[in-house]
Amino acid sequence: MKNFDTVVLITENMQKALCAEGVNFSLCAFEDDSALPASLLPHGQIFYTGETFEYAHGQRPVYAEAGFVVKLLFNAKDAQALTRDGQMWAHRVRGALTIDALNSGGLAIVKRVSRVSITGVDVSNKATLSKMTCRLSVRYREA
């Protein structure tokens, strides 16, 4: 398994873990958040933001850090509910994206992921729609 394959499997495992929390993903791109059908809420997107690599002479194992952004759209009836839902989703995402969850599926045998760090969560509210952006870093052992 190549390092590219590891990052792809980590991304797929992130989506599976969030789906288990009730997040919907679609293959369609929506230019405007308000055009998103209510049946797809909460709606998630996962973006790869890059990596940092180690080069250690004569030392093994070598690790890399992959960066991701998870965007989540959700709705509520009023401002107080949006605030509570933002807090709830931040903790649900944190609880779902664990080392064990990311080491599942194709990574279950090799257990490459050794750390998941959520580096920040931002929530912005508009009327009855909120957008949460969660930045995270995933450390994995290179092949």
PDB file of C-alpha atoms in Angstrom:
ATOM      1  CA  MET A   1       0.000   0.000   0.000  1.00  0.00           C
ATOM      2  CA  LYS A   2       1.419   3.375  -1.028  1.00  0.00           C
ATOM      3  CA  ASN A   3       1.140   6.562   1.016  1.00  0.00           C
ATOM      4  CA  PHE A   4      -1.353   7.966  -1.501  1.00  0.00           C
ATOM      5  CA  ASP A   5      -3.576   4.924  -0.861  1.00  0.00           C
ATOM      6  CA  THR A   6      -3.313   5.528   2.885  1.00  0.00           C
ATOM      7  CA  VAL A   7      -4.520   9.133   2.538  1.00  0.00           C
ATOM      8  CA  VAL A   8      -7.401   8.029   0.297  1.00  0.00           C
ATOM      9  CA  LEU A   9      -8.458   5.395   2.859  1.00  0.00           C
ATOM     10  CA  ILE A  10      -8.223   7.942   5.685  1.00  0.00           C
ATOM     11  CA  THR A  11     -10.532  10.256   3.731  1.00  0.00           C
ATOM     12  CA  GLU A  12     -13.011   7.439   3.046  1.00  0.00           C
ATOM     13  CA  ASN A  13     -12.957   6.422   6.721  1.00  0.00           C
ATOM     14  CA  MET A  14     -13.628  10.027   7.750  1.00  0.00           C
ATOM     15  CA  GLN A  15     -16.709  10.058   5.544  1.00  0.00           C
ATOM     16  CA  LYS A  16     -17.931   6.711   6.897  1.00  0.00           C
ATOM     17  CA  ALA A  17     -17.487   7.873  10.496  1.00  0.00           C
ATOM     18  CA  LEU A  18     -19.425  11.079   9.830  1.00  0.00           C
ATOM     19  CA  CYS A  19     -22.165   9.185   7.958  1.00  0.00           C
ATOM     20  CA  ALA A  20     -22.610   7.057  11.080  1.00  0.00           C
ATOM     21  CA  GLU A  21     -23.294  10.316  12.961  1.00  0.00           C
ATOM     22  CA  GLY A  22     -26.047  11.232  10.494  1.00  0.00           C
ATOM     23  CA  VAL A  23     -24.112  13.500   8.141  1.00  0.00           C
ATOM     24  CA  ASN A  24     -25.157  13.313   4.481  1.00  0.00           C
ATOM     25  CA  PHE A  25     -22.705  13.555   1.602  1.00  0.00           C
ATOM     26  CA  SER A  26     -23.583  14.095  -2.052  1.00  0.00           C
ATOM     27  CA  LEU A  27     -21.696  13.903  -5.312  1.00  0.00           C
ATOM     28  CA  CYS A  28     -23.321  17.135  -6.525  1.00  0.00           C
ATOM     29  CA  ALA A  29     -21.688  20.507  -6.012  1.00  0.00           C
ATOM     30  CA  PHE A  30     -23.904  23.343  -4.815  1.00  0.00           C
ATOM     31  CA  GLU A  31     -22.833  26.890  -5.680  1.00  0.00           C
ATOM     32  CA  ASP A  32     -25.122  28.400  -3.070  1.00  0.00           C
ATOM     33  CA  ASP A  33     -25.678  26.880   0.374  1.00  0.00           C
ATOM     34  CA  SER A  34     -29.332  27.893   0.246  1.00  0.00           C
ATOM     35  CA  ALA A  35     -29.795  25.726  -2.883  1.00  0.00           C
ATOM     36  CA  LEU A  36     -29.006  22.608  -0.858  1.00  0.00           C
ATOM     37  CA  PRO A  37     -32.142  20.468  -0.404  1.00  0.00           C
ATOM     38  CA  ALA A  38     -33.315  20.215   3.208  1.00  0.00           C
ATOM     39  CA  SER A  39     -33.317  16.423   2.873  1.00  0.00           C
ATOM     40  CA  LEU A  40     -29.485  16.521   2.656  1.00  0.00           C
ATOM     41  CA  LEU A  41     -29.060  18.404   5.949  1.00  0.00           C
ATOM     42  CA  PRO A  42     -26.864  18.016   7.844  1.00  0.00           C
ATOM     43  CA  HIS A  43     -24.609  18.041   4.796  1.00  0.00           C
ATOM     44  CA  GLY A  44     -20.890  17.380   4.910  1.00  0.00           C
ATOM     45  CA  GLN A  45     -17.899  17.924   2.679  1.00  0.00           C
ATOM     46  CA  ILE A  46     -14.314  16.800   3.249  1.00  0.00           C
ATOM     47  CA  PHE A  47     -11.395  18.669   1.709  1.00  0.00           C
ATOM     48  CA  TYR A  48      -7.733  17.685   1.673  1.00  0.00           C
ATOM     49  CA  THR A  49      -5.512  20.684   2.484  1.00  0.00           C
ATOM     50  CA  GLY A  50      -2.046  19.187   2.088  1.00  0.00           C
ATOM     51  CA  GLU A  51       0.645  17.328   3.990  1.00  0.00           C
ATOM     52  CA  THR A  52       3.913  17.702   5.800  1.00  0.00           C
ATOM     53  CA  PHE A  53       6.490  14.963   5.448  1.00  0.00           C
ATOM     54  CA  GLU A  54       9.412  13.796   7.575  1.00  0.00           C
ATOM     55  CA  TYR A  55      12.729  12.677   6.191  1.00  0.00           C
ATOM     56  CA  ALA A  56      14.672  10.887   8.911  1.00  0.00           C
ATOM     57  CA  HIS A  57      18.047   9.391   8.041  1.00  0.00           C
ATOM     58  CA  GLY A  58      18.311   5.815   9.203  1.00  0.00           C
ATOM     59  CA  GLN A  59      15.309   6.005  11.486  1.00  0.00           C
ATOM     60  CA  ARG A  60      12.049   4.142  11.080  1.00  0.00           C
ATOM     61  CA  PRO A  61       9.154   4.565  11.043  1.00  0.00           C
ATOM     62  CA  VAL A  62       8.695   7.864   9.245  1.00  0.00           C
ATOM     63  CA  TYR A  63       5.450   9.791   9.714  1.00  0.00           C
ATOM     64  CA  ALA A  64       3.468  12.304   7.683  1.00  0.00           C
ATOM     65  CA  GLU A  65       0.745  14.753   8.702  1.00  0.00           C
ATOM     66  CA  ALA A  66      -2.239  15.123   6.377  1.00  0.00           C
ATOM     67  CA  GLY A  67      -4.436  18.187   6.731  1.00  0.00           C
ATOM     68  CA  PHE A  68      -8.193  18.173   6.172  1.00  0.00           C
ATOM     69  CA  VAL A  69     -11.132  20.538   6.433  1.00  0.00           C
ATOM     70  CA  VAL A  70     -14.561  19.127   7.223  1.00  0.00           C
ATOM     71  CA  LYS A  71     -17.410  21.479   6.325  1.00  0.00           C
ATOM     72  CA  LEU A  72     -20.847  20.828   7.718  1.00  0.00           C
ATOM     73  CA  LEU A  73     -24.117  22.629   6.978  1.00  0.00           C
ATOM     74  CA  PHE A  74     -27.068  22.246   9.321  1.00  0.00           C
ATOM     75  CA  ASN A  75     -30.264  24.115  10.073  1.00  0.00           C
ATOM     76  CA  ALA A  76     -32.425  24.972  13.054  1.00  0.00           C
ATOM     77  CA  LYS A  77     -35.535  26.987  13.815  1.00  0.00           C
ATOM     78  CA  ASP A  78     -33.980  29.825  15.807  1.00  0.00           C
ATOM     79  CA  ALA A  79     -30.679  31.395  16.899  1.00  0.00           C
ATOM     80  CA  GLN A  80     -30.520  29.557  20.213  1.00  0.00           C
ATOM     81  CA  ALA A  81     -31.044  26.197  18.506  1.00  0.00           C
ATOM     82  CA  LEU A  82     -28.343  27.065  15.938  1.00  0.00           C
ATOM     83  CA  THR A  83     -25.922  27.802  18.769  1.00  0.00           C
ATOM     84  CA  ARG A  84     -26.687  24.516  20.525  1.00  0.00           C
ATOM     85  CA  ASP A  85     -26.517  22.573  17.267  1.00  0.00           C
ATOM     86  CA  GLY A  86     -23.125  24.134  16.463  1.00  0.00           C
ATOM     87  CA  GLN A  87     -21.829  23.027  19.837  1.00  0.00           C
ATOM     88  CA  MET A  88     -23.350  19.576  19.435  1.00  0.00           C
ATOM     89  CA  TRP A  89     -21.925  19.039  15.932  1.00  0.00           C
ATOM     90  CA  ALA A  90     -18.456  20.208  16.956  1.00  0.00           C
ATOM     91  CA  HIS A  91     -18.388  17.530  19.650  1.00  0.00           C
ATOM     92  CA  ARG A  92     -19.995  14.864  17.472  1.00  0.00           C
ATOM     93  CA  VAL A  93     -17.383  15.411  14.748  1.00  0.00           C
ATOM     94  CA  ARG A  94     -14.645  15.307  17.370  1.00  0.00           C
ATOM     95  CA  GLY A  95     -16.080  12.096  18.811  1.00  0.00           C
ATOM     96  CA  ALA A  96     -16.466  10.464  15.385  1.00  0.00           C
ATOM     97  CA  LEU A  97     -13.022  11.211  13.956  1.00  0.00           C
ATOM     98  CA  THR A  98     -10.941   9.057  16.255  1.00  0.00           C
ATOM     99  CA  ILE A  99      -7.810   7.035  15.641  1.00  0.00           C
ATOM    100  CA  ASP A 100      -9.848   3.816  15.714  1.00  0.00           C
ATOM    101  CA  ALA A 101     -12.411   5.167  13.241  1.00  0.00           C
ATOM    102  CA  LEU A 102      -9.711   6.251  10.787  1.00  0.00           C
ATOM    103  CA  ASN A 103      -7.849   2.941  11.151  1.00  0.00           C
ATOM    104  CA  SER A 104     -10.925   0.965  10.061  1.00  0.00           C
ATOM    105  CA  GLY A 105     -11.692  -0.663   6.716  1.00  0.00           C
ATOM    106  CA  GLY A 106      -8.611  -0.997   4.523  1.00  0.00           C
ATOM    107  CA  LEU A 107      -6.386   0.342   7.312  1.00  0.00           C
ATOM    108  CA  ALA A 108      -7.663  -2.062   9.982  1.00  0.00           C
ATOM    109  CA  ILE A 109      -4.753  -4.486   9.648  1.00  0.00           C
ATOM    110  CA  VAL A 110      -1.875  -2.005   9.230  1.00  0.00           C
ATOM    111  CA  LYS A 111      -3.134   0.647  11.720  1.00  0.00           C
ATOM    112  CA  ARG A 112      -1.267   3.528  10.084  1.00  0.00           C
ATOM    113  CA  VAL A 113      -3.057   6.431  11.819  1.00  0.00           C
ATOM    114  CA  SER A 114      -1.434   7.340  15.138  1.00  0.00           C
ATOM    115  CA  ARG A 115      -2.896  10.770  15.929  1.00  0.00           C
ATOM    116  CA  VAL A 116      -5.911  12.898  15.047  1.00  0.00           C
ATOM    117  CA  SER A 117      -5.750  16.550  16.090  1.00  0.00           C
ATOM    118  CA  ILE A 118      -8.639  18.939  15.629  1.00  0.00           C
ATOM    119  CA  THR A 119      -6.845  22.250  15.239  1.00  0.00           C
ATOM    120  CA  GLY A 120      -9.944  24.425  15.199  1.00  0.00           C
ATOM    121  CA  VAL A 121     -13.698  24.622  14.746  1.00  0.00           C
ATOM    122  CA  ASP A 122     -15.481  27.710  13.415  1.00  0.00           C
ATOM    123  CA  VAL A 123     -19.240  28.121  13.143  1.00  0.00           C
ATOM    124  CA  SER A 124     -20.994  30.885  11.220  1.00  0.00           C
ATOM    125  CA  ASN A 125     -24.750  31.423  11.353  1.00  0.00           C
ATOM    126  CA  LYS A 126     -27.160  32.883   8.816  1.00  0.00           C
ATOM    127  CA  ALA A 127     -30.878  33.027   9.604  1.00  0.00           C
ATOM    128  CA  THR A 128     -31.703  29.328  10.034  1.00  0.00           C
ATOM    129  CA  LEU A 129     -28.595  27.830   8.375  1.00  0.00           C
ATOM    130  CA  SER A 130     -25.203  27.292  10.029  1.00  0.00           C
ATOM    131  CA  LYS A 131     -21.882  26.392   8.495  1.00  0.00           C
ATOM    132  CA  MET A 132     -19.256  24.651  10.581  1.00  0.00           C
ATOM    133  CA  THR A 133     -15.650  24.389   9.457  1.00  0.00           C
ATOM    134  CA  CYS A 134     -13.473  21.896  11.299  1.00  0.00           C
ATOM    135  CA  ARG A 135      -9.740  21.797  10.598  1.00  0.00           C
ATOM    136  CA  LEU A 136      -7.840  18.664  11.478  1.00  0.00           C
ATOM    137  CA  SER A 137      -4.484  17.029  11.131  1.00  0.00           C
ATOM    138  CA  VAL A 138      -4.013  13.280  10.831  1.00  0.00           C
ATOM    139  CA  ARG A 139      -0.627  11.736  11.571  1.00  0.00           C
ATOM    140  CA  TYR A 140       0.078   8.438   9.856  1.00  0.00           C
ATOM    141  CA  ARG A 141       3.015   6.083   9.500  1.00  0.00           C
ATOM    142  CA  GLU A 142       4.399   6.016   5.995  1.00  0.00           C
ATOM    143  CA  ALA A 143       4.744   2.770   4.069  1.00  0.00           C
TER     144      ALA A 143
END
